[in-house]
Amino acid sequence: MENNSSQGPRQEEVTIKFGKGLVRQHFKSKAGTDMVQVKIPNRDVNDKTPWESFVVPASFVHNNKFSNGLWMKLPADGTTKVSRSVPHGKDDMGRTIWQNESRTVSNTELKAMVEAYKERLRDSMLGDIAARKNESRSTASHLASKPSRHDAR
């Protein structure tokens, strides 16, 4: 006989997976909690604007079982504040003045933003290898047709 009254209703969660290079800053909040800043790469490779970022408690972020990536779980119906530094103008000395631009996104949208790398088209490695082999065969046959100085003897 199971007693579910102590556990309460199960809440839906979103699992976000990302690389270790996206975790930038570890710091303590005013309340003394260890926090982590996670960067969100731009979807478009040609977009050179600064990346957006969000902050979560460090206890939310975990290594995956192969220790080559990170993952975290957030409530599916929750929201997260995402911010980005944007140039606001120039000061008297000509230096750029930066200002933070923030917006609130749902955690499911945040997952799509962080995991956008999965949507990119990737060339097949086998197709790339086959193209390289054909290219090397054509250069090898071109080199084989040239007489060498050793053949002249």
PDB file of C-alpha atoms in Angstrom:
ATOM      1  CA  MET A   1       0.000   0.000   0.000  1.00  0.00           C
ATOM      2  CA  GLU A   2       1.460   3.329  -1.107  1.00  0.00           C
ATOM      3  CA  ASN A   3       1.105   6.553   0.815  1.00  0.00           C
ATOM      4  CA  ASN A   4       1.179   9.422  -1.724  1.00  0.00           C
ATOM      5  CA  SER A   5      -0.118  12.061   0.675  1.00  0.00           C
ATOM      6  CA  SER A   6       3.368  12.861   2.008  1.00  0.00           C
ATOM      7  CA  GLN A   7       4.852  13.389  -1.463  1.00  0.00           C
ATOM      8  CA  GLY A   8       2.127  15.656  -2.851  1.00  0.00           C
ATOM      9  CA  PRO A   9       1.319  16.056  -6.539  1.00  0.00           C
ATOM     10  CA  ARG A  10       4.177  15.475  -8.962  1.00  0.00           C
ATOM     11  CA  GLN A  11       5.236  18.642 -10.801  1.00  0.00           C
ATOM     12  CA  GLU A  12       6.223  18.584 -14.483  1.00  0.00           C
ATOM     13  CA  GLU A  13       9.869  19.480 -15.070  1.00  0.00           C
ATOM     14  CA  VAL A  14      11.966  20.561 -18.043  1.00  0.00           C
ATOM     15  CA  THR A  15      15.462  19.080 -18.382  1.00  0.00           C
ATOM     16  CA  ILE A  16      17.946  21.399 -20.090  1.00  0.00           C
ATOM     17  CA  LYS A  17      21.228  19.954 -21.370  1.00  0.00           C
ATOM     18  CA  PHE A  18      24.214  22.140 -22.282  1.00  0.00           C
ATOM     19  CA  GLY A  19      28.001  22.198 -22.493  1.00  0.00           C
ATOM     20  CA  LYS A  20      30.403  23.159 -19.720  1.00  0.00           C
ATOM     21  CA  GLY A  21      31.632  26.159 -21.708  1.00  0.00           C
ATOM     22  CA  LEU A  22      28.292  27.933 -21.251  1.00  0.00           C
ATOM     23  CA  VAL A  23      28.710  28.243 -17.465  1.00  0.00           C
ATOM     24  CA  ARG A  24      30.518  31.545 -16.938  1.00  0.00           C
ATOM     25  CA  GLN A  25      30.427  32.941 -13.413  1.00  0.00           C
ATOM     26  CA  HIS A  26      30.068  31.419  -9.969  1.00  0.00           C
ATOM     27  CA  PHE A  27      29.072  33.945  -7.310  1.00  0.00           C
ATOM     28  CA  LYS A  28      27.180  34.329  -4.052  1.00  0.00           C
ATOM     29  CA  SER A  29      23.812  36.083  -3.959  1.00  0.00           C
ATOM     30  CA  LYS A  30      22.954  38.672  -1.305  1.00  0.00           C
ATOM     31  CA  ALA A  31      21.214  35.890   0.641  1.00  0.00           C
ATOM     32  CA  GLY A  32      24.421  33.799   0.592  1.00  0.00           C
ATOM     33  CA  THR A  33      23.282  31.226  -1.996  1.00  0.00           C
ATOM     34  CA  ASP A  34      25.868  29.959  -4.507  1.00  0.00           C
ATOM     35  CA  MET A  35      24.670  30.995  -7.978  1.00  0.00           C
ATOM     36  CA  VAL A  36      25.805  30.231 -11.544  1.00  0.00           C
ATOM     37  CA  GLN A  37      25.446  32.337 -14.685  1.00  0.00           C
ATOM     38  CA  VAL A  38      24.628  30.301 -17.816  1.00  0.00           C
ATOM     39  CA  LYS A  39      25.150  31.854 -21.269  1.00  0.00           C
ATOM     40  CA  ILE A  40      22.768  31.203 -24.175  1.00  0.00           C
ATOM     41  CA  PRO A  41      24.445  31.168 -27.619  1.00  0.00           C
ATOM     42  CA  ASN A  42      22.726  33.012 -30.457  1.00  0.00           C
ATOM     43  CA  ARG A  43      20.720  30.744 -32.768  1.00  0.00           C
ATOM     44  CA  ASP A  44      22.222  32.322 -35.867  1.00  0.00           C
ATOM     45  CA  VAL A  45      25.973  31.770 -36.238  1.00  0.00           C
ATOM     46  CA  ASN A  46      26.312  35.109 -38.048  1.00  0.00           C
ATOM     47  CA  ASP A  47      24.592  37.035 -35.223  1.00  0.00           C
ATOM     48  CA  LYS A  48      27.407  38.873 -33.426  1.00  0.00           C
ATOM     49  CA  THR A  49      25.308  40.452 -30.644  1.00  0.00           C
ATOM     50  CA  PRO A  50      26.283  39.537 -27.057  1.00  0.00           C
ATOM     51  CA  TRP A  51      24.814  36.269 -25.820  1.00  0.00           C
ATOM     52  CA  GLU A  52      21.867  36.234 -23.449  1.00  0.00           C
ATOM     53  CA  SER A  53      22.318  34.737 -19.990  1.00  0.00           C
ATOM     54  CA  PHE A  54      20.332  33.604 -16.966  1.00  0.00           C
ATOM     55  CA  VAL A  55      21.205  32.838 -13.359  1.00  0.00           C
ATOM     56  CA  VAL A  56      20.258  29.737 -11.342  1.00  0.00           C
ATOM     57  CA  PRO A  57      21.368  28.291  -8.008  1.00  0.00           C
ATOM     58  CA  ALA A  58      24.542  26.220  -8.393  1.00  0.00           C
ATOM     59  CA  SER A  59      22.769  23.223  -6.834  1.00  0.00           C
ATOM     60  CA  PHE A  60      20.455  23.070  -9.912  1.00  0.00           C
ATOM     61  CA  VAL A  61      23.346  22.362 -12.320  1.00  0.00           C
ATOM     62  CA  HIS A  62      24.758  18.801 -12.463  1.00  0.00           C
ATOM     63  CA  ASN A  63      27.433  16.939 -14.480  1.00  0.00           C
ATOM     64  CA  ASN A  64      26.111  14.269 -16.801  1.00  0.00           C
ATOM     65  CA  LYS A  65      27.291  10.686 -16.294  1.00  0.00           C
ATOM     66  CA  PHE A  66      30.159  11.042 -18.797  1.00  0.00           C
ATOM     67  CA  SER A  67      31.359  14.360 -17.256  1.00  0.00           C
ATOM     68  CA  ASN A  68      31.454  16.114 -20.631  1.00  0.00           C
ATOM     69  CA  GLY A  69      28.267  18.147 -20.253  1.00  0.00           C
ATOM     70  CA  LEU A  70      25.841  19.631 -17.773  1.00  0.00           C
ATOM     71  CA  TRP A  71      22.114  19.379 -17.153  1.00  0.00           C
ATOM     72  CA  MET A  72      19.521  21.042 -14.958  1.00  0.00           C
ATOM     73  CA  LYS A  73      15.833  20.657 -14.191  1.00  0.00           C
ATOM     74  CA  LEU A  74      13.392  23.549 -13.938  1.00  0.00           C
ATOM     75  CA  PRO A  75       9.604  23.548 -13.406  1.00  0.00           C
ATOM     76  CA  ALA A  76       7.805  23.299 -16.763  1.00  0.00           C
ATOM     77  CA  ASP A  77       5.238  25.943 -15.860  1.00  0.00           C
ATOM     78  CA  GLY A  78       7.796  28.407 -14.435  1.00  0.00           C
ATOM     79  CA  THR A  79       9.512  31.417 -15.969  1.00  0.00           C
ATOM     80  CA  THR A  80      13.117  32.642 -16.014  1.00  0.00           C
ATOM     81  CA  LYS A  81      14.540  36.143 -16.431  1.00  0.00           C
ATOM     82  CA  VAL A  82      16.986  36.305 -19.360  1.00  0.00           C
ATOM     83  CA  SER A  83      19.262  39.321 -19.821  1.00  0.00           C
ATOM     84  CA  ARG A  84      21.731  40.617 -22.384  1.00  0.00           C
ATOM     85  CA  SER A  85      24.212  43.514 -22.367  1.00  0.00           C
ATOM     86  CA  VAL A  86      23.544  46.038 -25.129  1.00  0.00           C
ATOM     87  CA  PRO A  87      25.491  49.186 -26.013  1.00  0.00           C
ATOM     88  CA  HIS A  88      23.679  52.276 -24.741  1.00  0.00           C
ATOM     89  CA  GLY A  89      25.987  55.015 -25.961  1.00  0.00           C
ATOM     90  CA  LYS A  90      29.454  56.469 -25.442  1.00  0.00           C
ATOM     91  CA  ASP A  91      30.915  58.378 -22.496  1.00  0.00           C
ATOM     92  CA  ASP A  92      33.159  61.478 -22.583  1.00  0.00           C
ATOM     93  CA  MET A  93      36.283  59.391 -23.216  1.00  0.00           C
ATOM     94  CA  GLY A  94      34.709  57.507 -26.143  1.00  0.00           C
ATOM     95  CA  ARG A  95      34.179  54.220 -24.283  1.00  0.00           C
ATOM     96  CA  THR A  96      30.980  52.264 -24.863  1.00  0.00           C
ATOM     97  CA  ILE A  97      28.374  52.404 -22.098  1.00  0.00           C
ATOM     98  CA  TRP A  98      26.638  49.044 -21.657  1.00  0.00           C
ATOM     99  CA  GLN A  99      23.148  48.511 -20.274  1.00  0.00           C
ATOM    100  CA  ASN A 100      21.342  45.266 -19.393  1.00  0.00           C
ATOM    101  CA  GLU A 101      18.208  44.425 -21.356  1.00  0.00           C
ATOM    102  CA  SER A 102      16.002  41.826 -19.616  1.00  0.00           C
ATOM    103  CA  ARG A 103      12.943  39.816 -20.521  1.00  0.00           C
ATOM    104  CA  THR A 104      11.028  36.925 -18.987  1.00  0.00           C
ATOM    105  CA  VAL A 105      10.659  33.631 -20.883  1.00  0.00           C
ATOM    106  CA  SER A 106       8.924  30.375 -20.026  1.00  0.00           C
ATOM    107  CA  ASN A 107      11.182  27.488 -19.039  1.00  0.00           C
ATOM    108  CA  THR A 108      10.099  25.462 -22.082  1.00  0.00           C
ATOM    109  CA  GLU A 109      11.148  28.372 -24.312  1.00  0.00           C
ATOM    110  CA  LEU A 110      14.413  28.618 -22.346  1.00  0.00           C
ATOM    111  CA  LYS A 111      15.081  24.948 -23.079  1.00  0.00           C
ATOM    112  CA  ALA A 112      14.583  25.589 -26.809  1.00  0.00           C
ATOM    113  CA  MET A 113      16.935  28.574 -26.667  1.00  0.00           C
ATOM    114  CA  VAL A 114      19.746  26.747 -24.828  1.00  0.00           C
ATOM    115  CA  GLU A 115      19.417  23.564 -26.896  1.00  0.00           C
ATOM    116  CA  ALA A 116      19.247  25.365 -30.267  1.00  0.00           C
ATOM    117  CA  TYR A 117      22.521  23.682 -31.257  1.00  0.00           C
ATOM    118  CA  LYS A 118      20.523  20.466 -31.786  1.00  0.00           C
ATOM    119  CA  GLU A 119      18.556  22.116 -34.616  1.00  0.00           C
ATOM    120  CA  ARG A 120      21.632  22.982 -36.709  1.00  0.00           C
ATOM    121  CA  LEU A 121      22.223  20.968 -39.829  1.00  0.00           C
ATOM    122  CA  ARG A 122      25.346  18.884 -39.643  1.00  0.00           C
ATOM    123  CA  ASP A 123      27.107  17.306 -42.575  1.00  0.00           C
ATOM    124  CA  SER A 124      27.473  13.588 -42.314  1.00  0.00           C
ATOM    125  CA  MET A 125      30.969  12.580 -41.283  1.00  0.00           C
ATOM    126  CA  LEU A 126      30.828   9.540 -43.571  1.00  0.00           C
ATOM    127  CA  GLY A 127      29.821  11.716 -46.517  1.00  0.00           C
ATOM    128  CA  ASP A 128      32.656  14.107 -45.713  1.00  0.00           C
ATOM    129  CA  ILE A 129      35.147  11.230 -45.532  1.00  0.00           C
ATOM    130  CA  ALA A 130      33.921   9.829 -48.854  1.00  0.00           C
ATOM    131  CA  ALA A 131      34.363  13.257 -50.484  1.00  0.00           C
ATOM    132  CA  ARG A 132      37.891  13.528 -49.084  1.00  0.00           C
ATOM    133  CA  LYS A 133      38.793  10.041 -50.358  1.00  0.00           C
ATOM    134  CA  ASN A 134      37.580  10.916 -53.852  1.00  0.00           C
ATOM    135  CA  GLU A 135      39.530  14.158 -53.715  1.00  0.00           C
ATOM    136  CA  SER A 136      42.704  12.397 -52.562  1.00  0.00           C
ATOM    137  CA  ARG A 137      42.341   9.730 -55.286  1.00  0.00           C
ATOM    138  CA  SER A 138      42.086  12.382 -57.972  1.00  0.00           C
ATOM    139  CA  THR A 139      45.210  14.153 -56.684  1.00  0.00           C
ATOM    140  CA  ALA A 140      47.019  10.812 -56.327  1.00  0.00           C
ATOM    141  CA  SER A 141      46.238   9.865 -59.937  1.00  0.00           C
ATOM    142  CA  HIS A 142      47.350  13.334 -61.045  1.00  0.00           C
ATOM    143  CA  LEU A 143      50.654  12.901 -59.197  1.00  0.00           C
ATOM    144  CA  ALA A 144      51.126   9.349 -60.535  1.00  0.00           C
ATOM    145  CA  SER A 145      50.892  10.549 -64.146  1.00  0.00           C
ATOM    146  CA  LYS A 146      53.870  12.885 -63.720  1.00  0.00           C
ATOM    147  CA  PRO A 147      57.219  11.315 -64.543  1.00  0.00           C
ATOM    148  CA  SER A 148      59.720  11.489 -61.726  1.00  0.00           C
ATOM    149  CA  ARG A 149      63.422  12.086 -62.080  1.00  0.00           C
ATOM    150  CA  HIS A 150      64.022   8.501 -60.913  1.00  0.00           C
ATOM    151  CA  ASP A 151      62.133   7.195 -63.968  1.00  0.00           C
ATOM    152  CA  ALA A 152      64.505   9.037 -66.298  1.00  0.00           C
ATOM    153  CA  ARG A 153      67.508   6.900 -65.305  1.00  0.00           C
TER     154      ARG A 153
END
